[in-house]
Coordinates of C-alpha atoms and ligand atoms in Angstrom, one line a residue:
M1 CA 89.2 119.5 78.7
V2 CA 89.1 117.4 75.7
I3 CA 90.5 113.8 76.5
T4 CA 91.3 111.7 73.3
L5 CA 90.8 107.9 73.7
G6 CA 93.1 105.5 71.8
L7 CA 92.3 102.3 70.4
R8 CA 90.8 100.6 73.4
A9 CA 90.2 102.6 76.5
V10 CA 87.8 102.8 79.4
E11 CA 87.1 105.4 81.6
T12 CA 85.6 105.2 85.1
I13 CA 84.7 107.2 88.3
A14 CA 84.8 106.2 91.6
P15 CA 83.6 108.1 95.1
A16 CA 85.3 109.2 98.3
T17 CA 84.4 106.9 101.0
S18 CA 84.4 107.3 104.6
A19 CA 85.4 104.4 107.2
N20 CA 84.6 103.2 110.2
L21 CA 82.0 105.5 111.3
G22 CA 83.0 105.3 114.9
A23 CA 83.0 101.6 116.5
G24 CA 82.8 100.1 112.9
F25 CA 86.3 99.7 112.3
D26 CA 87.8 98.3 109.4
V27 CA 83.9 96.8 109.2
F28 CA 82.0 99.8 108.4
G29 CA 81.8 102.0 104.8
V30 CA 80.4 104.7 103.2
A31 CA 80.4 105.9 99.6
L32 CA 79.9 109.4 99.6
D33 CA 78.5 111.4 96.7
T34 CA 80.3 114.8 96.9
L35 CA 83.9 114.0 96.0
S36 CA 85.5 111.1 93.1
D37 CA 88.5 110.3 91.4
R38 CA 88.3 109.6 87.6
V39 CA 90.4 107.2 85.8
I40 CA 91.4 106.5 82.1
V41 CA 93.0 103.2 81.2
E42 CA 94.4 102.9 77.9
R43 CA 96.2 100.1 76.1
R44 CA 99.9 100.7 74.6
K45 CA 101.8 98.8 71.9
D46 CA 104.8 98.6 74.2
D47 CA 104.8 96.8 77.3
I48 CA 105.0 99.8 79.9
I49 CA 103.1 100.5 82.6
K50 CA 102.8 104.3 82.9
I51 CA 100.9 106.4 85.2
E52 CA 100.1 109.9 85.0
V53 CA 98.1 111.6 88.4
Y54 CA 96.6 115.4 88.2
G55 CA 94.5 116.9 90.4
E56 CA 94.2 117.2 94.0
G57 CA 97.6 116.1 95.7
S58 CA 98.7 114.9 92.7
S59 CA 102.6 115.5 93.1
E60 CA 102.8 113.5 96.6
I61 CA 101.5 110.2 94.7
P62 CA 103.9 107.7 93.6
L63 CA 104.2 107.0 89.8
E64 CA 105.6 103.6 90.0
P65 CA 103.1 101.1 89.3
E66 CA 104.1 99.1 92.7
K67 CA 103.7 102.0 94.6
N68 CA 100.6 103.3 93.1
T69 CA 97.2 101.8 94.4
A70 CA 95.7 101.8 91.0
G71 CA 99.3 100.5 89.3
L72 CA 98.9 97.5 91.8
V73 CA 95.8 97.1 90.7
A74 CA 96.2 97.1 87.2
L75 CA 99.2 94.5 87.7
E76 CA 97.0 92.4 89.7
M77 CA 94.5 92.3 86.9
L78 CA 96.9 91.8 84.2
K79 CA 98.1 88.7 86.3
R80 CA 94.6 87.6 86.6
A81 CA 94.5 87.6 82.4
G82 CA 97.4 86.2 82.1
E83 CA 97.9 89.3 79.9
K84 CA 101.4 91.3 79.6
S85 CA 99.9 94.5 77.6
G86 CA 101.4 98.0 78.5
L87 CA 98.8 100.3 79.9
S88 CA 98.6 103.9 80.0
I89 CA 96.9 104.7 83.5
K90 CA 95.5 108.4 83.7
I91 CA 94.1 109.5 87.2
Y92 CA 92.3 112.5 88.1
K93 CA 92.4 113.0 91.6
G94 CA 89.2 114.9 93.1
I95 CA 90.0 113.2 96.5
K96 CA 93.0 114.5 98.4
P97 CA 95.3 111.9 99.2
G98 CA 95.6 111.1 103.3
S99 CA 92.4 112.7 103.7
G100 CA 90.5 109.9 105.5
L101 CA 88.2 110.1 102.7
G102 CA 89.3 107.0 100.6
S103 CA 91.6 109.1 97.9
S104 CA 93.7 105.8 97.4
A105 CA 90.8 103.3 97.4
A106 CA 88.8 105.7 94.7
S107 CA 92.1 105.3 92.5
A108 CA 92.2 101.5 93.3
A109 CA 88.3 100.8 92.4
A110 CA 87.9 103.2 89.6
T111 CA 91.1 101.1 87.8
A112 CA 89.5 97.6 88.9
V113 CA 86.3 98.6 87.3
A114 CA 88.5 99.8 84.2
M115 CA 90.5 96.7 83.8
N116 CA 87.6 94.3 84.4
D117 CA 85.9 95.9 81.1
L118 CA 89.2 96.5 79.2
L119 CA 90.2 92.6 79.8
G120 CA 86.7 91.3 79.7
L121 CA 87.4 89.5 83.2
N122 CA 83.7 89.6 84.0
L123 CA 84.4 89.7 87.8
T124 CA 82.0 89.9 90.5
P125 CA 81.7 92.9 92.7
T126 CA 83.3 90.7 95.7
Q127 CA 86.3 89.5 93.4
L128 CA 86.6 93.6 92.3
I129 CA 87.0 94.4 95.7
E130 CA 89.6 91.8 96.4
V131 CA 91.8 93.0 93.4
A132 CA 91.0 97.0 94.7
A133 CA 91.9 95.8 98.1
I134 CA 95.6 94.7 97.0
G135 CA 95.8 98.1 95.3
E136 CA 95.4 99.3 99.2
I137 CA 99.0 97.7 100.3
A138 CA 100.6 100.5 98.2
S139 CA 98.8 103.1 100.7
A140 CA 98.6 101.2 103.7
G141 CA 101.1 98.5 103.8
S142 CA 98.5 96.0 104.0
P143 CA 95.2 95.0 102.0
H144 CA 92.2 96.8 103.2
A145 CA 88.8 96.2 102.1
D146 CA 86.7 98.6 104.1
N147 CA 87.0 101.9 101.6
V148 CA 87.1 100.0 98.4
S149 CA 84.2 97.8 99.6
A150 CA 82.1 100.9 99.5
A151 CA 83.6 102.2 96.5
I152 CA 83.1 99.5 94.3
M153 CA 79.3 98.7 95.8
G154 CA 78.0 102.2 96.8
G155 CA 76.0 102.9 99.7
F156 CA 76.8 101.6 103.1
I157 CA 78.8 97.9 103.4
L158 CA 79.9 96.0 106.0
I159 CA 82.5 93.5 106.2
V160 CA 80.9 90.2 107.4
S161 CA 84.6 88.6 106.9
R162 CA 87.7 89.2 105.1
D163 CA 89.2 85.8 104.3
P164 CA 86.9 84.6 102.4
L165 CA 85.6 87.9 101.9
E166 CA 82.1 88.8 102.4
V167 CA 80.4 92.2 102.1
I168 CA 76.8 93.1 103.0
K169 CA 75.5 96.3 101.4
M170 CA 72.3 98.1 103.4
N171 CA 70.3 101.0 102.5
L172 CA 70.5 103.8 104.8
P173 CA 67.7 105.9 105.7
R174 CA 66.7 108.4 103.2
N175 CA 67.2 111.3 106.1
A176 CA 71.0 110.0 106.8
E177 CA 73.2 112.3 105.2
F178 CA 77.0 113.5 106.1
A179 CA 78.4 116.9 107.2
I180 CA 82.3 116.8 106.8
V181 CA 85.3 118.7 107.3
L182 CA 88.6 118.5 106.4
P183 CA 91.5 120.4 108.2
E184 CA 94.6 121.3 106.6
I185 CA 96.6 119.1 108.9
K186 CA 98.7 115.8 107.9
V187 CA 97.7 112.5 109.2
D188 CA 99.8 109.8 107.6
T189 CA 97.8 106.7 107.1
R190 CA 100.5 104.3 108.0
I191 CA 101.2 106.5 111.7
A192 CA 97.8 106.1 112.1
R193 CA 98.0 102.4 111.8
L194 CA 100.9 102.3 114.3
V195 CA 99.5 104.4 117.2
L196 CA 96.5 101.3 117.5
P197 CA 96.8 99.3 120.5
K198 CA 97.9 95.5 119.8
Q199 CA 95.2 94.4 122.5
V200 CA 92.0 95.7 123.7
D201 CA 90.1 96.1 127.1
L202 CA 87.3 93.8 127.7
T203 CA 85.3 96.7 128.8
N204 CA 86.0 98.9 126.0
M205 CA 85.5 95.7 123.8
V206 CA 81.6 95.2 125.2
H207 CA 81.5 99.1 124.4
N208 CA 82.5 98.7 120.7
I209 CA 80.0 95.6 120.3
G210 CA 77.3 97.3 121.9
R211 CA 77.9 100.8 119.8
A212 CA 78.5 99.1 116.3
A213 CA 75.2 96.7 116.9
T214 CA 73.4 99.9 117.4
F215 CA 74.4 101.6 114.4
I216 CA 72.8 98.6 112.3
A217 CA 70.2 98.9 114.5
G218 CA 69.4 102.4 113.6
I219 CA 69.4 101.4 110.2
A220 CA 67.1 98.4 110.7
L221 CA 64.8 100.8 112.8
N222 CA 65.3 103.5 109.8
S223 CA 66.5 106.0 112.8
V224 CA 69.4 108.6 112.2
E225 CA 69.1 109.1 115.9
I226 CA 70.0 105.4 117.0
M227 CA 72.6 105.2 114.4
G228 CA 74.2 108.3 115.8
K229 CA 74.3 106.6 119.0
G230 CA 76.6 103.8 117.4
M231 CA 79.4 106.2 116.7
I232 CA 80.9 106.3 119.9
D233 CA 84.2 104.3 119.7
A234 CA 86.2 104.0 123.0
V235 CA 89.4 101.7 121.3
I236 CA 90.7 103.3 117.8
E237 CA 89.7 107.2 118.4
P238 CA 91.3 107.7 121.8
A239 CA 94.4 106.0 120.5
R240 CA 94.5 108.5 117.1
A241 CA 92.8 111.5 119.3
H242 CA 96.1 113.3 119.5
L243 CA 97.0 113.5 115.8
I244 CA 94.5 115.6 115.4
P245 CA 94.4 118.5 117.2
G246 CA 91.0 119.9 118.2
L247 CA 89.1 117.0 117.7
N248 CA 86.7 116.9 120.7
H249 CA 86.1 120.6 120.2
V250 CA 84.9 120.0 116.7
K251 CA 83.2 117.1 117.3
E252 CA 81.2 118.9 120.2
A253 CA 80.6 121.7 118.0
A254 CA 79.0 119.2 115.5
L255 CA 76.8 117.6 118.4
K256 CA 76.0 121.0 119.0
A257 CA 74.7 122.0 115.8
G258 CA 72.6 118.8 115.9
A259 CA 74.8 116.2 114.5
A260 CA 73.0 112.4 115.9
G261 CA 76.8 111.3 115.8
V262 CA 80.4 112.3 114.7
A263 CA 83.6 110.4 114.2
I264 CA 87.3 110.6 112.5
S265 CA 86.6 109.5 109.4
G266 CA 89.0 106.3 108.4
A267 CA 92.3 107.5 109.7
G268 CA 91.8 111.2 109.7
P269 CA 92.1 114.2 109.7
S270 CA 88.7 114.7 108.2
I271 CA 85.7 114.3 110.7
I272 CA 82.4 113.2 109.6
A273 CA 79.2 114.0 111.2
L274 CA 75.6 111.9 110.8
V275 CA 72.8 114.5 110.2
D276 CA 69.0 113.8 110.2
S277 CA 68.3 115.9 107.4
S278 CA 64.8 115.7 108.1
R279 CA 65.3 117.9 111.4
R280 CA 68.5 119.6 110.8
D281 CA 70.5 121.2 108.4
V282 CA 73.5 119.5 107.2
R283 CA 75.1 122.6 106.2
E284 CA 74.9 124.3 109.6
V285 CA 76.5 121.0 111.3
A286 CA 79.5 121.2 108.6
L287 CA 80.2 125.1 108.9
A288 CA 80.0 124.4 112.9
M289 CA 82.9 122.2 112.5
K290 CA 84.6 124.4 110.3
D291 CA 84.1 127.8 112.6
A292 CA 85.3 125.4 115.7
F293 CA 88.6 124.2 113.7
M294 CA 89.3 128.3 113.0
E295 CA 88.8 128.9 116.6
I296 CA 91.9 126.7 117.4
G297 CA 94.0 128.4 114.0
I298 CA 93.5 125.3 111.7
R299 CA 91.8 126.1 108.2
S300 CA 89.6 123.4 107.1
R301 CA 87.1 122.8 103.9
P302 CA 83.6 121.6 104.9
L303 CA 81.4 119.7 102.7
C304 CA 77.9 117.8 102.6
A305 CA 77.4 114.5 101.1
R306 CA 74.7 112.0 100.9
P307 CA 75.4 108.0 100.4
G308 CA 76.7 107.8 96.7
E309 CA 76.8 105.5 93.7
G310 CA 80.0 102.9 93.4
A311 CA 82.7 102.9 91.0
R312 CA 81.1 102.8 87.3
I313 CA 82.3 103.0 83.8
I314 CA 81.6 106.6 82.3
R315 CA 83.3 106.4 78.9
R316 CA 84.4 103.3 76.5
E317 CA 86.2 103.3 73.2
L318 CA 86.8 99.9 71.2
Ligands
ADP1 P1 92.6 108.2 103.0 O1 92.1 107.0 102.9 O2 92.9 109.1 104.3 O3 92.4 109.3 102.0 P2 94.7 107.2 101.4 O4 94.3 106.0 101.5 O5 94.8 108.3 100.4 O6 94.2 108.1 102.5 O7 96.2 107.3 101.7 C1 97.3 107.9 100.9 C2 98.8 107.3 101.0 O8 98.4 106.6 99.5 C3 99.9 108.5 100.2 O9 100.9 108.1 100.8 C4 99.8 108.2 98.7 O10 101.1 108.7 98.3 C5 99.3 107.0 98.6 N1 98.8 106.6 97.2 C6 99.5 105.6 96.5 N2 98.6 105.5 95.4 C7 97.8 106.3 95.5 C8 96.3 106.9 94.6 N3 96.2 106.5 93.3 N4 95.7 107.8 94.9 C9 95.9 108.5 96.2 N5 97.2 108.0 97.2 C10 97.7 107.2 96.7

């Protein structure tokens, strides 16, 4: 497809991301090199903000700027720049919305990076994450930083603190790869938040602290096996399990095929398995999860991914 750029336009790309990775609820996130959203932001002569969405699941994505993660980001950036410019925002979705793979976050991150360039704001990565997290209000009802942090910075991130925002990026072992399965079932991100417990049992809290620490220890020790041990969540996953039929069956299949650990990706329904690619075939794990879903009559899409790059500019026109 040939896309004609206007007077001043910026085109960006941002990756799919997986949040939580088991016990790291709202804290861990990883960018994936397999799927992405592409965004073109162009100045308009009038003062209208016009959003067009194409690609995966585009028909279900709202076009009003206040209800679209990209639109909210653009409005926030204009506010920060003190500008009233009209904008045309074209979103090319490579990531299905509501997949648990950070679809709305990718649009938000790509738009934040594009607007930063377009308006010459020179925001730091942390500031870009803050703005992109505001965009997430359009999808989750409140600002969330886990997916957008990974989508902006790339690789694996952990959120140290939300206010003030502080994010650490860590390199994963070279043999840490991911097998993912995206089933054809719907999980509403807002419902997945509503089913969460308001209070946490102390035993489960101790369990999750141990597991999240184990995941980071695995990274520090360069051991995918130890990272995998850290992916067992005693709080969030049990509360959401009923939203994904066959979850335990699919998790068992992944582990049997050699995954080091497996968890719901974000709020689901995707399931992500961590695989030591120096010892196991990542595709085999993805296919085992697909077969396990098929055994209970659910079709799904298997994917393989490595930690990916963050949001970046791919074209600009002055
Ligand atoms: P997930 O993280 O599970 O992939 P999302 O964060 O994509 O889920 O949330 C999907 C919700 O966000 C849908 O209700 C969708 O309509 C809404 N949404 C708003 N703006 C966008 C956007 N630009 N891209 C994708 N989804 C969006």
